[in-house]
Amino acid sequence: MNWLDGLIGWISPRAGYQREIYRQAMEYSRNYDAAGYDRLNANWRVINESAEMTDRFDRDTLRARARDLERNSDIMNAVIRAYKRNVYGAGYRLRANSGSEELNQKLERYWKIWCKQQNCDVTGTQCFDAMMRMAVARKKIDGGILFLKRYTADGLIPFKLQLLEVDELDIASMTPKSTKNRVAGGIEYNQYNRPVGYFIRHYSIDGMEIRDPVYVEAKDVIFHYEKTRPSQIREISDMAPTITRIRDTNEFMRAVSVKERILSCLAIFIKRVFPQAGIGAGKIGRTASGGERPEIYSGKTITPGMIQYLNAEDSVDVVNPSGQATDAASYIKQELRLVGSGQGLSYETTSRDMSESNYSSARQGMIEDELTYIEDRDMLLHVMDEIYETFVISLVLSGKVEIRDFWERKEIYMDHSWIQAPKKWIDPLKEANANKIALVTGQKTWADLAAENGKDWKEQINEIAEILDYGRSKGIDMGGVIFGKGNPVSMGDGEGKGEGSKRTDDPVHARSDPNGRK
């Protein structure tokens, strides 16, 4: 209330009261219902802050809780393993595109050797595939992971990787190396918020002793995390939106499990009207004065087949909560749907329950899931790209590969692509027919199909040609497809150059036999 309202209220309390009522009505009247502060939104008080201010005070707590669920929750592990299977899965195959076939083969051979644990990992405990799978899991749980480029004297080349958790960023370091920069969250940034260096904590091998932080330049660090806001400078757990729901589901399932175990126990309670005497009295015991020792109930539990004596005049009251066991299945199913949708996954992927699925729904779910995985896959491939480029440079510097004009044309020599290992299909026959139609109609190329099967198209063609040649030398028709001047024909149609093929109205399904009959 301002001074004018106060003056009006002093002169005319009625008018002052009306002004206050109308003012409050205007306060609760908004153009957007979601922005109102009426009764339904009264407790929804929010403010706008930068991403770092929003994340800074909750980052460690979210990470710790996500790790706790990683250790103890099967639902959390169902989500994480789904990402590990589909983002990286069985791995990626390198295809070098340097322009020289001989150089390509040499680079691919050295890369395969370098990916072994003794060559790529500074600790010598993980191969490259294992490190990438760990990166996928840590991004989902911790929010990110650090790749440090280490240059050592052992191994195939003087280049290895060291994985560090985001906990090892020293948030206590506040003094930048340059007065023009600033430090936040253990990272030094320039005026454009570009990282120029990282302050890394050093722990003793048992993790108990913390030593002085080490400064590592940004060119030797790959920080793998997802940036969702322009003002965000550090990671936040990808599981943040679903952490509470996963925990609630776990607690509910634990409560239902305890109840069901209690209900399954057959127990007998014997109530004595008079204290027991005689030979059997020793079961309960006697006091020093000769009286009966009363039964102590504190800490008692129900076990299957138990027989429990009660003290005289004692009775048993049973607390029997109802409803949980009946509603548990539907409640858990709904929670799993929400957990999956919060992470961009289908219910079937999260729960592995296919009882309500058919081919169409399962296929559509796989397509939607694949669109989710693509986002994380692209981010991971950028990390792998930088690692490969550093690998090629190290090969040249170490003398393993000699390229005279490498530094003038290094972008060309470092050109490459990644071929992902193939996935299994729900109905291989339908997928094969769809690929066949796409190939004939030009919607896909032979290279596309080979890549989907995790193979290099040139190598696949060479393998097919070798098999067909060997089969012909033995007088056996190995099948296969030969592309000639016309449509694709089978190996039984002439010599495979297209002359013996007969055109049909349906080039996909119709085939010609050696006599020209359809």
XYZ file of C-alpha atoms in Angstrom:
518
model
C 0.000 0.000 0.000
C 1.468 3.383 -1.039
C 0.948 6.795 0.590
C -2.029 7.586 -1.644
C -3.846 4.425 -0.634
C -3.073 5.192 2.979
C -4.469 8.707 2.674
C -7.649 7.516 0.965
C -8.087 4.813 3.590
C -7.718 7.384 6.376
C -10.322 9.694 4.806
C -12.694 6.916 3.684
C -12.019 3.401 5.026
C -14.655 2.005 2.645
C -12.949 3.484 -0.418
C -9.524 2.381 0.847
C -10.772 -1.177 1.373
C -12.242 -1.290 -2.139
C -8.985 -0.048 -3.660
C -7.047 -2.792 -1.851
C -9.485 -5.498 -3.029
C -9.239 -4.389 -6.632
C -5.456 -4.147 -6.383
C -5.213 -7.764 -5.163
C -7.559 -8.896 -7.945
C -5.287 -7.266 -10.517
C -2.275 -8.941 -8.907
C -3.808 -12.383 -9.375
C -5.096 -11.637 -12.866
C -2.504 -12.573 -15.481
C -2.506 -13.008 -19.239
C -1.157 -16.541 -18.684
C -2.769 -18.888 -16.193
C 0.632 -20.447 -15.504
C 1.947 -17.029 -14.398
C -0.836 -16.338 -11.906
C -0.501 -16.475 -8.119
C -4.004 -17.649 -7.372
C -4.826 -20.378 -4.882
C -3.657 -23.193 -7.168
C -0.281 -21.537 -7.832
C 0.188 -19.875 -4.452
C 3.174 -22.048 -3.483
C 4.844 -21.860 -6.903
C 7.378 -19.088 -6.356
C 10.223 -18.988 -8.869
C 12.909 -16.580 -10.011
C 15.028 -16.256 -13.141
C 18.745 -16.914 -12.699
C 21.668 -17.840 -14.902
C 22.205 -21.540 -15.485
C 25.299 -21.573 -13.279
C 23.455 -19.903 -10.380
C 20.623 -22.409 -10.771
C 22.897 -25.461 -10.935
C 25.779 -24.527 -8.640
C 24.189 -25.327 -5.275
C 22.344 -28.478 -6.370
C 24.921 -30.044 -8.685
C 26.754 -32.121 -6.082
C 23.569 -33.275 -4.329
C 21.960 -34.396 -7.582
C 25.115 -36.266 -8.575
C 25.343 -38.022 -5.198
C 21.695 -39.095 -5.295
C 21.969 -40.300 -8.880
C 25.002 -42.378 -7.918
C 23.110 -43.840 -4.967
C 20.317 -44.935 -7.308
C 22.925 -46.314 -9.706
C 24.162 -48.579 -6.916
C 20.773 -49.582 -5.539
C 18.015 -49.099 -8.120
C 17.186 -51.543 -10.881
C 15.059 -48.885 -12.602
C 17.998 -46.494 -12.785
C 20.197 -49.222 -14.218
C 17.528 -50.102 -16.785
C 17.703 -46.534 -18.136
C 21.504 -46.337 -18.036
C 22.024 -49.708 -19.698
C 19.577 -48.777 -22.454
C 21.722 -45.763 -23.294
C 24.944 -47.773 -23.118
C 23.533 -50.440 -25.455
C 22.244 -47.999 -28.037
C 24.518 -44.950 -27.917
C 27.755 -46.923 -28.152
C 26.716 -50.572 -28.004
C 29.124 -52.955 -29.677
C 31.291 -50.039 -30.772
C 32.200 -48.167 -33.927
C 34.484 -49.089 -36.750
C 36.840 -46.494 -38.174
C 36.853 -45.773 -41.894
C 39.740 -43.486 -42.846
C 39.164 -41.231 -45.853
C 42.599 -39.758 -46.412
C 42.464 -40.121 -50.194
C 45.076 -42.878 -50.298
C 43.899 -46.470 -49.957
C 47.285 -47.574 -48.682
C 47.328 -44.825 -46.054
C 43.746 -45.620 -45.084
C 44.604 -49.242 -44.401
C 47.633 -48.233 -42.358
C 45.656 -45.739 -40.248
C 42.864 -48.228 -39.617
C 45.336 -50.937 -38.632
C 47.168 -48.666 -36.184
C 43.863 -47.437 -34.741
C 42.755 -51.012 -34.057
C 46.008 -51.685 -32.227
C 45.898 -48.405 -30.307
C 42.360 -49.116 -29.013
C 43.712 -51.945 -26.842
C 43.900 -51.188 -23.134
C 47.687 -51.136 -22.912
C 47.906 -48.497 -25.621
C 44.952 -46.120 -25.200
C 44.400 -46.023 -21.412
C 47.023 -44.368 -19.234
C 46.073 -46.793 -16.445
C 46.241 -49.792 -18.807
C 42.933 -51.190 -17.484
C 40.330 -50.259 -20.124
C 40.126 -50.635 -23.863
C 38.739 -47.794 -25.944
C 35.262 -49.363 -26.176
C 35.058 -49.705 -22.397
C 36.106 -46.088 -21.918
C 33.404 -44.879 -24.303
C 30.720 -46.945 -22.573
C 31.810 -45.477 -19.262
C 31.549 -41.990 -20.772
C 27.941 -42.678 -21.795
C 27.004 -43.832 -18.282
C 28.817 -41.015 -16.485
C 27.171 -38.367 -18.637
C 23.732 -39.698 -17.712
C 24.492 -40.073 -14.001
C 27.145 -37.465 -13.152
C 26.287 -35.080 -15.954
C 29.685 -35.331 -17.631
C 33.204 -36.760 -17.680
C 36.682 -35.425 -18.420
C 39.050 -36.865 -21.026
C 42.663 -35.803 -20.463
C 45.200 -36.226 -23.223
C 48.351 -37.679 -21.730
C 51.651 -38.007 -23.564
C 53.742 -40.893 -22.257
C 56.807 -42.782 -23.468
C 55.266 -46.269 -23.486
C 52.644 -47.783 -25.746
C 52.154 -47.755 -29.489
C 52.450 -43.970 -29.717
C 53.151 -41.316 -27.063
C 49.452 -40.534 -26.642
C 46.973 -41.985 -24.161
C 43.738 -41.022 -22.459
C 42.966 -40.486 -18.797
C 39.366 -40.418 -17.599
C 38.498 -38.177 -14.646
C 35.240 -37.691 -12.791
C 33.786 -34.204 -12.584
C 34.389 -34.321 -8.815
C 38.065 -33.821 -9.548
C 37.530 -30.270 -10.759
C 38.861 -28.120 -7.929
C 36.052 -25.683 -7.152
C 38.211 -24.065 -4.455
C 40.623 -22.648 -7.044
C 39.644 -19.064 -7.742
C 42.810 -17.400 -9.097
C 43.108 -17.402 -12.907
C 46.418 -17.710 -14.711
C 45.625 -14.532 -16.642
C 44.196 -11.400 -15.051
C 41.799 -11.041 -17.997
C 40.153 -14.365 -17.221
C 37.981 -15.634 -14.390
C 37.549 -18.994 -12.656
C 34.231 -20.697 -11.892
C 33.652 -24.302 -10.860
C 37.332 -25.171 -11.178
C 37.550 -23.997 -14.819
C 39.257 -20.873 -16.103
C 37.291 -18.943 -18.746
C 38.163 -16.061 -21.027
C 35.942 -13.050 -21.675
C 33.736 -15.116 -24.025
C 33.244 -17.905 -21.452
C 35.502 -20.201 -23.440
C 37.475 -22.634 -21.250
C 41.219 -22.013 -21.333
C 42.312 -24.270 -18.463
C 41.150 -26.746 -15.840
C 42.197 -26.988 -12.186
C 42.377 -30.718 -11.429
C 42.545 -32.082 -7.890
C 45.074 -34.803 -7.208
C 44.120 -37.560 -4.806
C 46.236 -40.262 -3.261
C 45.584 -43.756 -4.597
C 43.196 -44.523 -1.707
C 41.330 -41.236 -2.243
C 41.961 -39.994 1.276
C 44.642 -37.372 0.693
C 43.955 -34.289 -1.417
C 46.989 -32.651 -2.906
C 47.506 -29.281 -4.562
C 45.515 -28.935 -7.810
C 47.232 -29.234 -11.174
C 46.474 -26.803 -13.990
C 45.788 -28.428 -17.371
C 45.347 -26.358 -20.515
C 42.033 -26.675 -22.328
C 43.676 -28.047 -25.488
C 44.521 -31.211 -23.556
C 41.065 -31.670 -22.040
C 37.794 -32.890 -23.559
C 34.855 -32.055 -21.276
C 31.979 -34.316 -22.327
C 28.697 -32.843 -21.066
C 25.447 -31.466 -22.469
C 24.906 -27.716 -22.573
C 21.211 -26.828 -22.449
C 21.405 -23.068 -21.790
C 23.789 -20.399 -23.140
C 24.769 -19.384 -19.605
C 25.582 -22.972 -18.564
C 29.283 -23.572 -18.002
C 29.310 -26.945 -16.222
C 27.456 -30.238 -16.141
C 24.247 -31.257 -14.423
C 22.997 -34.835 -14.089
C 20.815 -35.925 -17.017
C 18.736 -37.931 -14.547
C 17.690 -34.865 -12.528
C 14.063 -34.765 -13.807
C 13.414 -38.406 -12.899
C 15.485 -38.982 -9.760
C 12.593 -38.389 -7.323
C 10.222 -40.568 -9.323
C 12.679 -43.461 -9.402
C 13.229 -43.202 -5.667
C 9.467 -43.018 -4.949
C 8.931 -46.146 -7.029
C 11.708 -47.968 -5.191
C 10.288 -47.007 -1.795
C 6.793 -48.085 -2.846
C 8.061 -51.421 -4.096
C 9.982 -51.946 -0.862
C 6.881 -51.237 1.233
C 4.771 -53.615 -0.866
C 7.476 -56.271 -0.665
C 7.607 -56.043 3.133
C 3.821 -56.281 3.374
C 3.664 -59.298 1.084
C 6.378 -61.057 3.067
C 4.449 -60.453 6.268
C 1.222 -61.731 4.726
C 2.975 -64.882 3.587
C 4.130 -65.736 7.093
C 2.119 -68.335 9.079
C 2.463 -67.463 12.754
C 0.778 -68.766 15.915
C 0.332 -66.579 18.997
C -0.448 -68.460 22.217
C -2.246 -66.398 24.844
C -2.060 -67.676 28.430
C -4.798 -66.781 30.858
C -2.672 -68.036 33.779
C 1.123 -68.058 34.066
C 2.617 -71.309 32.861
C 3.988 -73.607 35.538
C 5.510 -77.023 35.773
C 8.063 -78.654 33.535
C 7.432 -76.440 30.523
C 7.956 -73.244 32.502
C 11.636 -73.289 31.735
C 10.926 -72.206 28.185
C 10.116 -68.721 29.373
C 12.373 -68.624 32.387
C 12.135 -67.754 36.072
C 13.155 -64.692 37.979
C 15.524 -64.855 40.953
C 12.554 -64.906 43.334
C 11.012 -67.879 41.558
C 8.353 -65.980 39.591
C 7.783 -66.259 35.864
C 9.905 -63.977 33.703
C 7.658 -61.983 31.304
C 8.194 -62.204 27.554
C 9.937 -59.184 26.005
C 8.337 -58.057 22.702
C 10.724 -55.261 21.819
C 12.414 -55.874 18.444
C 10.352 -58.976 17.656
C 9.793 -59.852 13.992
C 7.474 -62.239 12.208
C 9.114 -65.201 10.520
C 7.492 -68.084 8.604
C 6.237 -70.843 10.893
C 6.981 -69.010 14.146
C 5.195 -69.773 17.460
C 5.134 -66.890 19.917
C 4.010 -66.986 23.555
C 2.192 -63.965 24.925
C 2.159 -62.765 28.497
C -0.976 -63.247 30.514
C -3.763 -60.765 29.673
C -1.900 -59.697 26.494
C -3.688 -59.607 23.144
C -2.697 -59.234 19.508
C -3.865 -56.409 17.219
C -3.096 -56.832 13.510
C -2.375 -53.821 11.295
C -3.385 -54.856 7.798
C -2.908 -52.094 5.185
C -5.044 -52.792 2.134
C -4.780 -51.718 -1.459
C -1.054 -51.637 -2.150
C -0.649 -55.164 -3.450
C -3.693 -54.867 -5.706
C -2.642 -51.512 -7.203
C 1.106 -52.154 -7.266
C 1.303 -53.421 -10.847
C -0.611 -50.502 -12.391
C 1.181 -47.936 -10.223
C 4.663 -49.249 -11.060
C 3.786 -49.493 -14.752
C 2.667 -45.862 -14.800
C 5.798 -44.752 -12.953
C 8.013 -46.622 -15.396
C 6.230 -44.920 -18.292
C 6.914 -41.518 -16.756
C 10.540 -42.373 -15.983
C 11.056 -43.515 -19.560
C 9.312 -40.522 -21.105
C 11.326 -38.184 -18.888
C 14.472 -39.634 -20.448
C 13.038 -39.805 -23.963
C 12.572 -43.587 -23.931
C 9.597 -45.836 -24.496
C 8.005 -47.880 -21.737
C 9.158 -51.130 -23.366
C 12.783 -49.999 -23.335
C 12.695 -49.012 -19.671
C 10.686 -51.957 -18.346
C 11.621 -54.643 -20.941
C 7.914 -55.542 -20.836
C 6.723 -56.448 -24.351
C 3.389 -57.990 -23.332
C 1.359 -55.064 -24.728
C 3.386 -54.592 -27.919
C 2.919 -55.728 -31.479
C 5.268 -55.346 -34.424
C 4.029 -51.878 -35.408
C 4.083 -50.390 -31.914
C 7.461 -51.937 -31.119
C 8.896 -50.640 -34.390
C 7.534 -47.146 -33.763
C 8.941 -47.221 -30.234
C 12.345 -48.184 -31.594
C 12.235 -45.312 -34.087
C 11.393 -42.772 -31.387
C 14.053 -44.197 -29.076
C 16.592 -44.011 -31.870
C 15.905 -40.282 -32.268
C 16.676 -39.893 -28.567
C 19.910 -41.845 -28.799
C 21.076 -39.800 -31.794
C 21.539 -36.724 -29.613
C 23.919 -38.471 -27.215
C 25.519 -40.390 -30.069
C 26.418 -37.212 -31.951
C 27.989 -35.699 -28.845
C 30.029 -38.834 -28.252
C 31.159 -38.960 -31.887
C 32.508 -35.411 -31.569
C 34.643 -36.640 -28.663
C 35.831 -39.601 -30.732
C 36.618 -37.284 -33.658
C 38.939 -35.165 -31.542
C 40.595 -38.256 -30.087
C 41.180 -39.696 -33.562
C 42.649 -36.444 -34.881
C 45.084 -36.313 -31.950
C 45.868 -39.984 -32.645
C 46.782 -39.248 -36.290
C 48.973 -36.301 -35.278
C 50.754 -38.513 -32.752
C 51.319 -41.163 -35.424
C 52.995 -38.600 -37.651
C 55.085 -37.076 -34.853
C 56.247 -40.507 -33.673
C 57.288 -41.521 -37.185
C 54.841 -44.434 -37.434
C 53.345 -42.828 -40.517
C 55.268 -40.626 -42.953
C 53.236 -37.964 -44.780
C 55.330 -35.253 -46.403
C 52.688 -32.540 -46.711
C 50.737 -33.510 -43.615
C 50.812 -30.104 -41.927
C 49.679 -28.334 -45.084
C 46.805 -30.768 -45.725
C 46.172 -32.312 -42.320
C 42.386 -31.796 -42.517
C 42.314 -34.022 -45.602
C 44.525 -36.719 -44.114
C 42.503 -36.758 -40.867
C 39.172 -37.112 -42.665
C 37.267 -40.177 -41.488
C 33.852 -41.626 -40.665
C 32.478 -44.033 -38.064
C 30.511 -47.191 -38.858
C 28.334 -48.357 -35.976
C 27.912 -52.040 -35.230
C 24.566 -53.339 -36.578
C 21.450 -53.816 -34.496
C 19.114 -56.780 -34.472
C 15.729 -56.372 -36.141
C 12.321 -57.448 -34.870
C 11.343 -59.014 -38.206
C 14.437 -59.538 -40.410
C 12.340 -60.555 -43.446
C 10.354 -57.315 -43.455
C 13.497 -55.250 -42.951
C 15.277 -57.108 -45.753
C 12.394 -56.539 -48.162
C 12.234 -52.867 -47.215
C 15.974 -52.503 -47.822
C 15.643 -54.254 -51.155
C 12.940 -51.860 -52.303
C 14.898 -48.847 -51.025
C 17.997 -50.030 -52.881
C 16.215 -50.562 -56.205
C 14.277 -47.284 -56.000
C 17.371 -45.285 -55.077
C 16.226 -44.336 -51.573
C 19.335 -46.000 -50.179
C 22.745 -46.770 -51.594
C 24.863 -49.864 -51.172
C 27.079 -47.845 -48.833
C 24.051 -46.985 -46.662
C 23.038 -50.624 -46.326
C 26.581 -51.733 -45.577
C 26.943 -49.051 -42.888
C 23.658 -50.146 -41.270
C 25.112 -53.649 -41.073
C 28.314 -52.368 -39.504
C 30.461 -53.039 -42.577
C 32.485 -51.060 -45.066
C 30.788 -51.174 -48.462
C 33.995 -51.673 -50.447
C 35.106 -54.531 -48.244
C 31.657 -56.082 -48.434
C 31.667 -55.971 -52.239
C 35.149 -57.492 -52.314
C 34.022 -60.260 -49.970
C 30.941 -60.981 -52.089
C 33.023 -61.079 -55.279
C 35.545 -63.417 -53.696
C 32.810 -65.773 -52.478
C 31.019 -65.784 -55.830
C 34.225 -66.429 -57.750
C 35.127 -69.299 -55.470
C 31.619 -70.746 -55.781
C 31.733 -70.608 -59.590
C 35.124 -72.307 -59.598
C 33.527 -75.189 -57.684
C 30.401 -75.246 -59.824
C 28.153 -73.926 -57.073
C 25.745 -70.991 -57.414
C 26.282 -68.891 -54.267
C 23.430 -66.472 -55.102
C 24.090 -62.789 -54.564
C 23.256 -59.748 -56.679
C 25.180 -58.365 -59.637
C 24.542 -54.860 -60.957
C 24.786 -54.709 -64.719
C 23.404 -52.383 -67.337
C 19.820 -52.987 -66.313
C 18.087 -54.085 -63.145
C 19.691 -56.190 -60.414
C 19.695 -59.855 -61.392
C 20.556 -63.031 -59.579
C 23.780 -64.913 -60.189
C 21.824 -67.480 -62.164
C 21.006 -64.914 -64.862
C 23.827 -65.197 -67.371
C 27.301 -64.061 -66.510
C 26.234 -61.213 -64.209
C 26.612 -58.349 -66.700
C 22.935 -57.635 -67.193
C 22.560 -59.048 -70.721
C 20.719 -62.161 -69.604
C 18.180 -60.378 -67.419
C 14.568 -59.975 -68.440
C 12.707 -56.815 -67.456
C 9.535 -57.294 -65.497
C 6.736 -55.088 -64.325
C 7.935 -55.555 -60.734
C 11.739 -55.352 -60.652
C 11.768 -55.963 -56.906
C 9.909 -59.257 -56.612
C 10.072 -60.704 -60.130
C 13.163 -62.659 -61.135
C 14.155 -64.355 -64.374
C 15.302 -67.934 -64.670
C 17.997 -68.989 -67.226
C 15.276 -69.746 -69.789
C 13.722 -66.299 -69.578
C 10.516 -67.424 -67.852
C 9.127 -65.134 -65.148
